[in-house]
Amino acid sequence: MLINAVVLLILLSALNDPVQYRYHLTSSELGTDIDVMDDANICIATAISLLMILICGMATYGAYKQHAAWIIPFFCYQIFDFALNTLVAISVVVYPNTVQDYLQQLPGTFPYKEDIMSTNNMCLVFAVLLFIGCILSFKAYLIGCVWNCYRYVSGRGTTEVLVYVTTNDTTVLLPPYEEAIAIPPKDPPPQYMEA
């Protein structure tokens, strides 16, 4: 959410003063004189950034207020993002020459461009796949965290039978909490008589 807020501030400042933004874009170390971000692209990126802030805010609110339905949009976004990254990994496997093509499109001032291009193509593909694999593993972990949060929040309203395993041979089933409180004791405890 914070990263999207920073991106939104950068995009809004670019919309506010496009001359200064284009100056920084063309005079940067890695950039070229090609105008990559026109006003329409900046508006689209701003809308996407606002939508991401809204989705992240909904997930945060849903987790804080224990509303499971508010977490679902963020979970769907994570699944969609994971699917796109998986498609990128598949495209690198299917078309390994795209890595070299991408490197050739980089500007000449890109640091270590010649060193990277002189590397074996299979080593580059392996490095890219290793990097994407690490990202996919982290994203899968985060998807699992959000899913567990959703299950926890959605399961808090239901009463379930708790199972406590005492030994390998026996299992003790306890009634739900509300039923245990609502049932009054049937017989009073026995009175001990003194002899």
Short mmCIF file of N, CA and C in Angstrom, two decimals:
data_model
loop_
_atom_site.label_atom_id
_atom_site.label_comp_id
_atom_site.label_asym_id
_atom_site.label_seq_id
_atom_site.Cartn_x
_atom_site.Cartn_y
_atom_site.Cartn_z
N MET A 1 0.82 -1.17 0.00
CA MET A 1 0.00 0.00 0.00
C MET A 1 0.88 1.25 0.00
N LEU A 2 1.95 1.21 0.77
CA LEU A 2 2.87 2.36 0.81
C LEU A 2 3.58 2.53 -0.52
N ILE A 3 3.98 1.43 -1.15
CA ILE A 3 4.65 1.53 -2.46
C ILE A 3 3.70 2.12 -3.49
N ASN A 4 2.44 1.69 -3.46
CA ASN A 4 1.47 2.26 -4.40
C ASN A 4 1.22 3.73 -4.12
N ALA A 5 1.28 4.13 -2.86
CA ALA A 5 1.11 5.54 -2.53
C ALA A 5 2.28 6.37 -3.07
N VAL A 6 3.49 5.85 -2.96
CA VAL A 6 4.66 6.55 -3.50
C VAL A 6 4.57 6.65 -5.02
N VAL A 7 4.17 5.55 -5.67
CA VAL A 7 4.01 5.57 -7.12
C VAL A 7 2.94 6.59 -7.52
N LEU A 8 1.86 6.64 -6.75
CA LEU A 8 0.81 7.60 -7.05
C LEU A 8 1.31 9.04 -6.92
N LEU A 9 2.11 9.31 -5.90
CA LEU A 9 2.67 10.66 -5.75
C LEU A 9 3.58 11.02 -6.92
N ILE A 10 4.39 10.08 -7.38
CA ILE A 10 5.26 10.34 -8.52
C ILE A 10 4.44 10.60 -9.78
N LEU A 11 3.41 9.80 -9.98
CA LEU A 11 2.57 9.98 -11.17
C LEU A 11 1.80 11.29 -11.13
N LEU A 12 1.30 11.65 -9.96
CA LEU A 12 0.57 12.92 -9.86
C LEU A 12 1.50 14.11 -10.05
N SER A 13 2.74 14.00 -9.56
CA SER A 13 3.69 15.09 -9.81
C SER A 13 4.06 15.16 -11.29
N ALA A 14 4.08 14.02 -11.96
CA ALA A 14 4.36 14.02 -13.41
C ALA A 14 3.20 14.63 -14.18
N LEU A 15 1.98 14.40 -13.74
CA LEU A 15 0.83 15.03 -14.39
C LEU A 15 0.78 16.53 -14.11
N ASN A 16 1.24 16.91 -12.93
CA ASN A 16 1.22 18.32 -12.55
C ASN A 16 2.22 19.14 -13.34
N ASP A 17 3.42 18.61 -13.54
CA ASP A 17 4.47 19.34 -14.25
C ASP A 17 5.10 18.42 -15.29
N PRO A 18 4.45 18.23 -16.44
CA PRO A 18 4.97 17.27 -17.43
C PRO A 18 6.30 17.67 -18.05
N VAL A 19 6.59 18.97 -18.12
CA VAL A 19 7.85 19.40 -18.71
C VAL A 19 9.02 18.95 -17.85
N GLN A 20 8.93 19.16 -16.57
CA GLN A 20 10.01 18.75 -15.66
C GLN A 20 10.12 17.22 -15.64
N TYR A 21 9.00 16.52 -15.68
CA TYR A 21 9.03 15.06 -15.66
C TYR A 21 9.71 14.52 -16.90
N ARG A 22 9.38 15.08 -18.06
CA ARG A 22 10.00 14.60 -19.29
C ARG A 22 11.49 14.94 -19.31
N TYR A 23 11.86 16.06 -18.69
CA TYR A 23 13.29 16.40 -18.62
C TYR A 23 14.03 15.36 -17.80
N HIS A 24 13.47 14.97 -16.67
CA HIS A 24 14.12 13.96 -15.85
C HIS A 24 14.13 12.60 -16.55
N LEU A 25 13.09 12.33 -17.31
CA LEU A 25 13.03 11.05 -18.01
C LEU A 25 14.10 10.95 -19.09
N THR A 26 14.31 12.03 -19.86
CA THR A 26 15.27 11.95 -20.95
C THR A 26 16.70 12.16 -20.49
N SER A 27 16.90 12.82 -19.36
CA SER A 27 18.28 13.06 -18.93
C SER A 27 18.77 12.03 -17.92
N SER A 28 17.95 11.04 -17.62
CA SER A 28 18.41 10.04 -16.66
C SER A 28 19.50 9.18 -17.28
N GLU A 29 20.21 8.49 -16.42
CA GLU A 29 21.35 7.70 -16.86
C GLU A 29 20.94 6.55 -17.77
N LEU A 30 19.81 5.90 -17.44
CA LEU A 30 19.41 4.71 -18.17
C LEU A 30 18.42 5.01 -19.28
N GLY A 31 17.90 6.20 -19.34
CA GLY A 31 16.83 6.50 -20.29
C GLY A 31 17.35 6.86 -21.67
N THR A 32 16.44 6.90 -22.61
CA THR A 32 16.72 7.34 -23.96
C THR A 32 15.82 8.53 -24.25
N ASP A 33 15.90 9.06 -25.45
CA ASP A 33 15.08 10.21 -25.79
C ASP A 33 13.69 9.82 -26.27
N ILE A 34 13.32 8.57 -26.13
CA ILE A 34 11.99 8.12 -26.52
C ILE A 34 11.00 8.52 -25.43
N ASP A 35 9.88 9.10 -25.85
CA ASP A 35 8.86 9.51 -24.89
C ASP A 35 7.99 8.30 -24.56
N VAL A 36 8.29 7.67 -23.41
CA VAL A 36 7.62 6.44 -23.04
C VAL A 36 6.31 6.71 -22.32
N MET A 37 6.27 7.74 -21.51
CA MET A 37 5.10 8.02 -20.69
C MET A 37 4.41 9.29 -21.17
N ASP A 38 3.37 9.14 -21.96
CA ASP A 38 2.57 10.30 -22.33
C ASP A 38 1.46 10.46 -21.29
N ASP A 39 0.61 11.46 -21.48
CA ASP A 39 -0.41 11.76 -20.48
C ASP A 39 -1.42 10.62 -20.32
N ALA A 40 -1.77 9.95 -21.41
CA ALA A 40 -2.73 8.85 -21.32
C ALA A 40 -2.16 7.69 -20.50
N ASN A 41 -0.90 7.35 -20.72
CA ASN A 41 -0.29 6.27 -19.94
C ASN A 41 -0.17 6.63 -18.47
N ILE A 42 0.12 7.90 -18.20
CA ILE A 42 0.22 8.34 -16.80
C ILE A 42 -1.15 8.27 -16.13
N CYS A 43 -2.20 8.64 -16.85
CA CYS A 43 -3.56 8.56 -16.27
C CYS A 43 -3.95 7.11 -16.00
N ILE A 44 -3.61 6.20 -16.91
CA ILE A 44 -3.92 4.79 -16.70
C ILE A 44 -3.14 4.25 -15.50
N ALA A 45 -1.86 4.59 -15.41
CA ALA A 45 -1.05 4.13 -14.28
C ALA A 45 -1.57 4.72 -12.97
N THR A 46 -2.05 5.95 -13.00
CA THR A 46 -2.62 6.56 -11.81
C THR A 46 -3.89 5.83 -11.38
N ALA A 47 -4.74 5.50 -12.33
CA ALA A 47 -5.97 4.76 -12.00
C ALA A 47 -5.65 3.39 -11.42
N ILE A 48 -4.67 2.71 -11.99
CA ILE A 48 -4.28 1.39 -11.47
C ILE A 48 -3.72 1.53 -10.05
N SER A 49 -2.92 2.57 -9.83
CA SER A 49 -2.35 2.78 -8.51
C SER A 49 -3.45 3.09 -7.48
N LEU A 50 -4.44 3.90 -7.86
CA LEU A 50 -5.56 4.18 -6.96
C LEU A 50 -6.35 2.91 -6.66
N LEU A 51 -6.56 2.09 -7.67
CA LEU A 51 -7.28 0.83 -7.47
C LEU A 51 -6.52 -0.09 -6.52
N MET A 52 -5.21 -0.16 -6.67
CA MET A 52 -4.40 -1.01 -5.79
C MET A 52 -4.44 -0.49 -4.34
N ILE A 53 -4.41 0.82 -4.17
CA ILE A 53 -4.52 1.38 -2.81
C ILE A 53 -5.87 1.02 -2.21
N LEU A 54 -6.93 1.10 -3.02
CA LEU A 54 -8.27 0.74 -2.54
C LEU A 54 -8.35 -0.73 -2.16
N ILE A 55 -7.80 -1.62 -2.99
CA ILE A 55 -7.85 -3.06 -2.70
C ILE A 55 -7.03 -3.39 -1.45
N CYS A 56 -5.86 -2.79 -1.32
CA CYS A 56 -5.04 -3.04 -0.12
C CYS A 56 -5.72 -2.49 1.13
N GLY A 57 -6.35 -1.32 1.00
CA GLY A 57 -7.09 -0.76 2.13
C GLY A 57 -8.27 -1.63 2.53
N MET A 58 -8.95 -2.20 1.54
CA MET A 58 -10.06 -3.09 1.84
C MET A 58 -9.58 -4.33 2.60
N ALA A 59 -8.45 -4.89 2.18
CA ALA A 59 -7.92 -6.08 2.86
C ALA A 59 -7.50 -5.75 4.29
N THR A 60 -6.89 -4.59 4.47
CA THR A 60 -6.49 -4.19 5.81
C THR A 60 -7.70 -3.97 6.70
N TYR A 61 -8.72 -3.29 6.17
CA TYR A 61 -9.95 -3.05 6.93
C TYR A 61 -10.64 -4.38 7.26
N GLY A 62 -10.70 -5.28 6.28
CA GLY A 62 -11.35 -6.57 6.50
C GLY A 62 -10.65 -7.40 7.56
N ALA A 63 -9.33 -7.37 7.56
CA ALA A 63 -8.59 -8.12 8.58
C ALA A 63 -8.75 -7.48 9.95
N TYR A 64 -8.78 -6.15 10.00
CA TYR A 64 -8.88 -5.46 11.29
C TYR A 64 -10.27 -5.59 11.89
N LYS A 65 -11.30 -5.43 11.07
CA LYS A 65 -12.68 -5.47 11.56
C LYS A 65 -13.30 -6.86 11.51
N GLN A 66 -12.53 -7.87 11.10
CA GLN A 66 -12.98 -9.26 11.05
C GLN A 66 -14.13 -9.46 10.05
N HIS A 67 -14.01 -8.81 8.87
CA HIS A 67 -14.97 -8.99 7.77
C HIS A 67 -14.27 -9.74 6.65
N ALA A 68 -14.63 -11.01 6.47
CA ALA A 68 -13.93 -11.85 5.51
C ALA A 68 -14.16 -11.41 4.07
N ALA A 69 -15.32 -10.86 3.77
CA ALA A 69 -15.63 -10.48 2.38
C ALA A 69 -14.73 -9.35 1.88
N TRP A 70 -14.20 -8.56 2.77
CA TRP A 70 -13.33 -7.45 2.36
C TRP A 70 -11.94 -7.94 1.97
N ILE A 71 -11.58 -9.15 2.33
CA ILE A 71 -10.25 -9.69 2.02
C ILE A 71 -10.22 -10.32 0.63
N ILE A 72 -11.38 -10.74 0.11
CA ILE A 72 -11.46 -11.47 -1.17
C ILE A 72 -10.87 -10.70 -2.35
N PRO A 73 -11.12 -9.38 -2.54
CA PRO A 73 -10.52 -8.70 -3.71
C PRO A 73 -8.99 -8.75 -3.71
N PHE A 74 -8.38 -8.59 -2.55
CA PHE A 74 -6.92 -8.65 -2.47
C PHE A 74 -6.42 -10.04 -2.79
N PHE A 75 -7.14 -11.06 -2.32
CA PHE A 75 -6.77 -12.44 -2.62
C PHE A 75 -6.87 -12.70 -4.12
N CYS A 76 -7.93 -12.20 -4.75
CA CYS A 76 -8.08 -12.38 -6.21
C CYS A 76 -6.97 -11.66 -6.96
N TYR A 77 -6.60 -10.47 -6.50
CA TYR A 77 -5.48 -9.76 -7.13
C TYR A 77 -4.20 -10.57 -7.02
N GLN A 78 -3.96 -11.16 -5.86
CA GLN A 78 -2.74 -11.95 -5.69
C GLN A 78 -2.73 -13.17 -6.62
N ILE A 79 -3.86 -13.82 -6.78
CA ILE A 79 -3.94 -14.97 -7.68
C ILE A 79 -3.68 -14.52 -9.12
N PHE A 80 -4.27 -13.40 -9.53
CA PHE A 80 -4.06 -12.87 -10.88
C PHE A 80 -2.59 -12.51 -11.11
N ASP A 81 -1.97 -11.86 -10.14
CA ASP A 81 -0.56 -11.49 -10.23
C ASP A 81 0.33 -12.73 -10.31
N PHE A 82 0.01 -13.75 -9.52
CA PHE A 82 0.77 -15.00 -9.56
C PHE A 82 0.64 -15.66 -10.93
N ALA A 83 -0.55 -15.65 -11.50
CA ALA A 83 -0.77 -16.26 -12.82
C ALA A 83 0.03 -15.51 -13.89
N LEU A 84 0.06 -14.19 -13.83
CA LEU A 84 0.84 -13.43 -14.81
C LEU A 84 2.34 -13.72 -14.69
N ASN A 85 2.83 -13.78 -13.47
CA ASN A 85 4.25 -14.09 -13.28
C ASN A 85 4.58 -15.51 -13.73
N THR A 86 3.65 -16.43 -13.55
CA THR A 86 3.86 -17.79 -14.04
C THR A 86 3.92 -17.81 -15.56
N LEU A 87 3.07 -17.00 -16.20
CA LEU A 87 3.12 -16.91 -17.67
C LEU A 87 4.45 -16.33 -18.15
N VAL A 88 5.01 -15.38 -17.41
CA VAL A 88 6.32 -14.85 -17.77
C VAL A 88 7.37 -15.94 -17.67
N ALA A 89 7.32 -16.73 -16.61
CA ALA A 89 8.29 -17.83 -16.46
C ALA A 89 8.13 -18.85 -17.58
N ILE A 90 6.90 -19.15 -17.96
CA ILE A 90 6.68 -20.11 -19.05
C ILE A 90 7.19 -19.55 -20.37
N SER A 91 6.99 -18.25 -20.59
CA SER A 91 7.47 -17.65 -21.84
C SER A 91 9.00 -17.66 -21.91
N VAL A 92 9.66 -17.52 -20.78
CA VAL A 92 11.13 -17.59 -20.78
C VAL A 92 11.59 -19.00 -21.11
N VAL A 93 10.85 -20.01 -20.62
CA VAL A 93 11.22 -21.40 -20.91
C VAL A 93 10.95 -21.72 -22.38
N VAL A 94 9.81 -21.29 -22.89
CA VAL A 94 9.43 -21.63 -24.25
C VAL A 94 10.25 -20.85 -25.27
N TYR A 95 10.48 -19.58 -25.01
CA TYR A 95 11.25 -18.72 -25.92
C TYR A 95 12.48 -18.18 -25.19
N PRO A 96 13.54 -18.97 -25.07
CA PRO A 96 14.70 -18.51 -24.29
C PRO A 96 15.46 -17.36 -24.95
N ASN A 97 15.29 -17.15 -26.25
CA ASN A 97 16.00 -16.06 -26.92
C ASN A 97 15.43 -14.69 -26.56
N THR A 98 14.27 -14.64 -25.92
CA THR A 98 13.70 -13.34 -25.55
C THR A 98 14.55 -12.61 -24.53
N VAL A 99 15.31 -13.35 -23.74
CA VAL A 99 16.19 -12.70 -22.77
C VAL A 99 17.27 -11.91 -23.49
N GLN A 100 17.90 -12.53 -24.50
CA GLN A 100 18.91 -11.81 -25.30
C GLN A 100 18.29 -10.64 -26.06
N ASP A 101 17.08 -10.83 -26.60
CA ASP A 101 16.41 -9.74 -27.31
C ASP A 101 16.13 -8.57 -26.39
N TYR A 102 15.72 -8.87 -25.19
CA TYR A 102 15.46 -7.80 -24.21
C TYR A 102 16.74 -7.06 -23.86
N LEU A 103 17.82 -7.79 -23.70
CA LEU A 103 19.10 -7.14 -23.38
C LEU A 103 19.58 -6.26 -24.52
N GLN A 104 19.33 -6.66 -25.74
CA GLN A 104 19.75 -5.83 -26.89
C GLN A 104 18.94 -4.55 -26.98
N GLN A 105 17.72 -4.53 -26.46
CA GLN A 105 16.90 -3.34 -26.50
C GLN A 105 17.25 -2.33 -25.42
N LEU A 106 18.04 -2.74 -24.45
CA LEU A 106 18.44 -1.81 -23.39
C LEU A 106 19.34 -0.71 -23.95
N PRO A 107 19.31 0.48 -23.36
CA PRO A 107 20.17 1.56 -23.85
C PRO A 107 21.65 1.22 -23.66
N GLY A 108 22.48 1.85 -24.44
CA GLY A 108 23.92 1.59 -24.38
C GLY A 108 24.56 1.99 -23.07
N THR A 109 23.92 2.90 -22.33
CA THR A 109 24.48 3.35 -21.05
C THR A 109 24.11 2.45 -19.89
N PHE A 110 23.37 1.36 -20.17
CA PHE A 110 22.98 0.44 -19.10
C PHE A 110 24.23 -0.19 -18.50
N PRO A 111 24.38 -0.17 -17.16
CA PRO A 111 25.59 -0.72 -16.55
C PRO A 111 25.74 -2.22 -16.78
N TYR A 112 26.95 -2.63 -17.13
CA TYR A 112 27.32 -4.03 -17.33
C TYR A 112 26.54 -4.70 -18.46
N LYS A 113 26.04 -3.92 -19.41
CA LYS A 113 25.25 -4.51 -20.50
C LYS A 113 26.10 -5.46 -21.34
N GLU A 114 27.30 -5.06 -21.69
CA GLU A 114 28.16 -5.90 -22.52
C GLU A 114 28.58 -7.17 -21.79
N ASP A 115 28.84 -7.06 -20.49
CA ASP A 115 29.22 -8.25 -19.72
C ASP A 115 28.07 -9.25 -19.64
N ILE A 116 26.87 -8.73 -19.46
CA ILE A 116 25.71 -9.62 -19.37
C ILE A 116 25.43 -10.27 -20.73
N MET A 117 25.57 -9.49 -21.82
CA MET A 117 25.29 -10.04 -23.14
C MET A 117 26.32 -11.07 -23.58
N SER A 118 27.54 -10.97 -23.03
CA SER A 118 28.57 -11.94 -23.40
C SER A 118 28.41 -13.28 -22.68
N THR A 119 27.50 -13.33 -21.70
CA THR A 119 27.26 -14.58 -20.98
C THR A 119 26.50 -15.57 -21.86
N ASN A 120 26.68 -16.84 -21.58
CA ASN A 120 25.98 -17.88 -22.31
C ASN A 120 24.47 -17.70 -22.16
N ASN A 121 23.74 -17.95 -23.25
CA ASN A 121 22.28 -17.74 -23.24
C ASN A 121 21.59 -18.66 -22.23
N MET A 122 22.04 -19.89 -22.11
CA MET A 122 21.42 -20.81 -21.16
C MET A 122 21.65 -20.38 -19.71
N CYS A 123 22.83 -19.80 -19.45
CA CYS A 123 23.10 -19.29 -18.10
C CYS A 123 22.17 -18.11 -17.79
N LEU A 124 21.94 -17.24 -18.78
CA LEU A 124 21.02 -16.12 -18.57
C LEU A 124 19.61 -16.62 -18.31
N VAL A 125 19.17 -17.59 -19.09
CA VAL A 125 17.83 -18.14 -18.90
C VAL A 125 17.71 -18.78 -17.52
N PHE A 126 18.75 -19.52 -17.12
CA PHE A 126 18.73 -20.14 -15.79
C PHE A 126 18.67 -19.08 -14.69
N ALA A 127 19.45 -18.00 -14.83
CA ALA A 127 19.44 -16.94 -13.82
C ALA A 127 18.08 -16.25 -13.76
N VAL A 128 17.49 -15.99 -14.93
CA VAL A 128 16.17 -15.35 -14.95
C VAL A 128 15.13 -16.28 -14.34
N LEU A 129 15.18 -17.56 -14.68
CA LEU A 129 14.22 -18.51 -14.11
C LEU A 129 14.41 -18.68 -12.61
N LEU A 130 15.65 -18.66 -12.14
CA LEU A 130 15.90 -18.74 -10.71
C LEU A 130 15.32 -17.52 -9.99
N PHE A 131 15.52 -16.35 -10.58
CA PHE A 131 14.98 -15.12 -10.01
C PHE A 131 13.45 -15.14 -10.00
N ILE A 132 12.85 -15.54 -11.12
CA ILE A 132 11.39 -15.61 -11.19
C ILE A 132 10.86 -16.69 -10.25
N GLY A 133 11.58 -17.80 -10.12
CA GLY A 133 11.18 -18.85 -9.19
C GLY A 133 11.16 -18.37 -7.75
N CYS A 134 12.17 -17.58 -7.37
CA CYS A 134 12.19 -17.00 -6.02
C CYS A 134 11.01 -16.06 -5.81
N ILE A 135 10.71 -15.25 -6.81
CA ILE A 135 9.57 -14.33 -6.71
C ILE A 135 8.27 -15.11 -6.61
N LEU A 136 8.11 -16.16 -7.43
CA LEU A 136 6.90 -16.97 -7.38
C LEU A 136 6.75 -17.69 -6.04
N SER A 137 7.85 -18.16 -5.48
CA SER A 137 7.79 -18.81 -4.16
C SER A 137 7.33 -17.82 -3.09
N PHE A 138 7.86 -16.61 -3.13
CA PHE A 138 7.46 -15.59 -2.15
C PHE A 138 6.00 -15.21 -2.34
N LYS A 139 5.56 -15.08 -3.59
CA LYS A 139 4.17 -14.74 -3.86
C LYS A 139 3.24 -15.87 -3.41
N ALA A 140 3.65 -17.11 -3.60
CA ALA A 140 2.84 -18.25 -3.14
C ALA A 140 2.73 -18.25 -1.61
N TYR A 141 3.82 -17.90 -0.94
CA TYR A 141 3.79 -17.80 0.52
C TYR A 141 2.81 -16.71 0.96
N LEU A 142 2.85 -15.56 0.29
CA LEU A 142 1.93 -14.47 0.64
C LEU A 142 0.48 -14.84 0.35
N ILE A 143 0.24 -15.58 -0.75
CA ILE A 143 -1.11 -16.04 -1.04
C ILE A 143 -1.59 -16.96 0.09
N GLY A 144 -0.71 -17.83 0.55
CA GLY A 144 -1.07 -18.71 1.67
C GLY A 144 -1.37 -17.92 2.93
N CYS A 145 -0.62 -16.86 3.19
CA CYS A 145 -0.88 -16.02 4.37
C CYS A 145 -2.25 -15.36 4.28
N VAL A 146 -2.56 -14.80 3.12
CA VAL A 146 -3.86 -14.14 2.96
C VAL A 146 -5.00 -15.16 3.05
N TRP A 147 -4.80 -16.35 2.48
CA TRP A 147 -5.83 -17.38 2.56
C TRP A 147 -6.05 -17.82 4.00
N ASN A 148 -4.97 -17.98 4.77
CA ASN A 148 -5.12 -18.35 6.17
C ASN A 148 -5.82 -17.25 6.97
N CYS A 149 -5.52 -16.00 6.64
CA CYS A 149 -6.20 -14.87 7.29
C CYS A 149 -7.68 -14.90 6.96
N TYR A 150 -8.00 -15.16 5.70
CA TYR A 150 -9.41 -15.23 5.30
C TYR A 150 -10.14 -16.37 6.02
N ARG A 151 -9.51 -17.53 6.08
CA ARG A 151 -10.12 -18.67 6.77
C ARG A 151 -10.30 -18.39 8.25
N TYR A 152 -9.31 -17.74 8.86
CA TYR A 152 -9.40 -17.41 10.28
C TYR A 152 -10.55 -16.43 10.54
N VAL A 153 -10.62 -15.39 9.71
CA VAL A 153 -11.66 -14.38 9.90
C VAL A 153 -13.04 -14.96 9.61
N SER A 154 -13.16 -15.76 8.57
CA SER A 154 -14.47 -16.33 8.25
C SER A 154 -14.87 -17.42 9.23
N GLY A 155 -13.93 -18.05 9.88
CA GLY A 155 -14.24 -19.11 10.83
C GLY A 155 -14.49 -18.63 12.24
N ARG A 156 -14.25 -17.37 12.51
CA ARG A 156 -14.45 -16.87 13.87
C ARG A 156 -15.91 -16.81 14.26
N GLY A 157 -16.80 -16.62 13.30
CA GLY A 157 -18.21 -16.50 13.63
C GLY A 157 -18.91 -17.83 13.83
N THR A 158 -18.29 -18.90 13.44
CA THR A 158 -18.93 -20.21 13.57
C THR A 158 -18.46 -20.90 14.83
N THR A 159 -19.35 -21.71 15.38
CA THR A 159 -18.95 -22.53 16.54
C THR A 159 -18.67 -23.92 16.03
N GLU A 160 -17.55 -24.41 16.38
CA GLU A 160 -17.14 -25.73 15.94
C GLU A 160 -16.81 -26.58 17.15
N VAL A 161 -16.81 -27.88 16.96
CA VAL A 161 -16.44 -28.79 18.02
C VAL A 161 -14.92 -28.81 18.11
N LEU A 162 -14.44 -28.57 19.30
CA LEU A 162 -13.00 -28.59 19.51
C LEU A 162 -12.55 -30.02 19.81
N VAL A 163 -11.44 -30.39 19.26
CA VAL A 163 -10.91 -31.73 19.46
C VAL A 163 -9.58 -31.61 20.19
N TYR A 164 -9.48 -32.26 21.33
CA TYR A 164 -8.24 -32.31 22.08
C TYR A 164 -7.80 -33.77 22.15
N VAL A 165 -6.63 -34.05 21.67
CA VAL A 165 -6.12 -35.41 21.71
C VAL A 165 -5.34 -35.56 23.01
N THR A 166 -5.79 -36.49 23.83
CA THR A 166 -5.12 -36.68 25.11
C THR A 166 -4.02 -37.72 25.03
N THR A 167 -4.30 -38.82 24.36
CA THR A 167 -3.29 -39.85 24.14
C THR A 167 -3.47 -40.36 22.72
N ASN A 168 -2.70 -41.34 22.36
CA ASN A 168 -2.84 -41.93 21.05
C ASN A 168 -4.13 -42.72 20.91
N ASP A 169 -4.68 -43.20 22.03
CA ASP A 169 -5.85 -44.08 21.98
C ASP A 169 -7.17 -43.35 22.19
N THR A 170 -7.17 -42.25 22.88
CA THR A 170 -8.43 -41.60 23.23
C THR A 170 -8.46 -40.17 22.70
N THR A 171 -9.67 -39.72 22.38
CA THR A 171 -9.90 -38.36 21.94
C THR A 171 -11.08 -37.81 22.73
N VAL A 172 -10.93 -36.60 23.23
CA VAL A 172 -11.99 -35.98 24.02
C VAL A 172 -12.66 -34.93 23.14
N LEU A 173 -13.98 -35.04 22.98
CA LEU A 173 -14.74 -34.05 22.22
C LEU A 173 -15.42 -33.10 23.19
N LEU A 174 -15.23 -31.84 22.99
CA LEU A 174 -15.87 -30.84 23.83
C LEU A 174 -17.00 -30.18 23.05
N PRO A 175 -18.09 -29.84 23.72
CA PRO A 175 -19.18 -29.15 23.00
C PRO A 175 -18.77 -27.71 22.70
N PRO A 176 -19.50 -27.06 21.79
CA PRO A 176 -19.22 -25.65 21.53
C PRO A 176 -19.38 -24.82 22.81
N TYR A 177 -18.72 -23.71 22.87
CA TYR A 177 -18.66 -22.88 24.07
C TYR A 177 -20.05 -22.41 24.48
N GLU A 178 -20.87 -21.96 23.51
CA GLU A 178 -22.19 -21.43 23.84
C GLU A 178 -23.08 -22.50 24.47
N GLU A 179 -23.00 -23.72 23.94
CA GLU A 179 -23.81 -24.80 24.50
C GLU A 179 -23.33 -25.18 25.89
N ALA A 180 -22.06 -25.13 26.13
CA ALA A 180 -21.53 -25.51 27.44
C ALA A 180 -21.96 -24.50 28.50
N ILE A 181 -22.05 -23.24 28.15
CA ILE A 181 -22.47 -22.23 29.10
C ILE A 181 -23.98 -22.28 29.32
N ALA A 182 -24.76 -22.56 28.27
CA ALA A 182 -26.22 -22.52 28.34
C ALA A 182 -26.80 -23.69 29.13
N ILE A 183 -26.11 -24.78 29.27
CA ILE A 183 -26.65 -25.96 29.96
C ILE A 183 -26.34 -25.84 31.45
N PRO A 184 -27.37 -25.71 32.27
CA PRO A 184 -27.10 -25.67 33.72
C PRO A 184 -26.78 -27.06 34.23
N PRO A 185 -26.06 -27.18 35.31
CA PRO A 185 -25.77 -28.51 35.87
C PRO A 185 -27.06 -29.17 36.33
N LYS A 186 -27.20 -30.47 36.07
CA LYS A 186 -28.43 -31.21 36.36
C LYS A 186 -28.58 -31.50 37.86
N ASP A 187 -27.58 -32.00 38.47
CA ASP A 187 -27.66 -32.36 39.88
C ASP A 187 -26.66 -31.53 40.65
N PRO A 188 -27.07 -31.07 41.81
CA PRO A 188 -26.09 -30.35 42.63
C PRO A 188 -25.02 -31.32 43.13
N PRO A 189 -23.87 -30.82 43.43
CA PRO A 189 -22.82 -31.72 43.93
C PRO A 189 -23.24 -32.41 45.22
N PRO A 190 -22.84 -33.63 45.41
CA PRO A 190 -23.26 -34.35 46.64
C PRO A 190 -22.66 -33.71 47.89
N GLN A 191 -23.49 -33.72 48.94
CA GLN A 191 -23.05 -33.17 50.23
C GLN A 191 -22.37 -34.28 51.02
N TYR A 192 -21.25 -33.96 51.57
CA TYR A 192 -20.53 -34.94 52.38
C TYR A 192 -21.00 -34.82 53.83
N MET A 193 -21.28 -35.92 54.39
CA MET A 193 -21.72 -35.94 55.78
C MET A 193 -20.53 -36.25 56.67
N GLU A 194 -20.47 -35.56 57.76
CA GLU A 194 -19.40 -35.82 58.70
C GLU A 194 -19.80 -36.95 59.62
N ALA A 195 -18.94 -37.86 59.86
CA ALA A 195 -19.26 -38.98 60.74
C ALA A 195 -18.63 -38.84 62.08
#
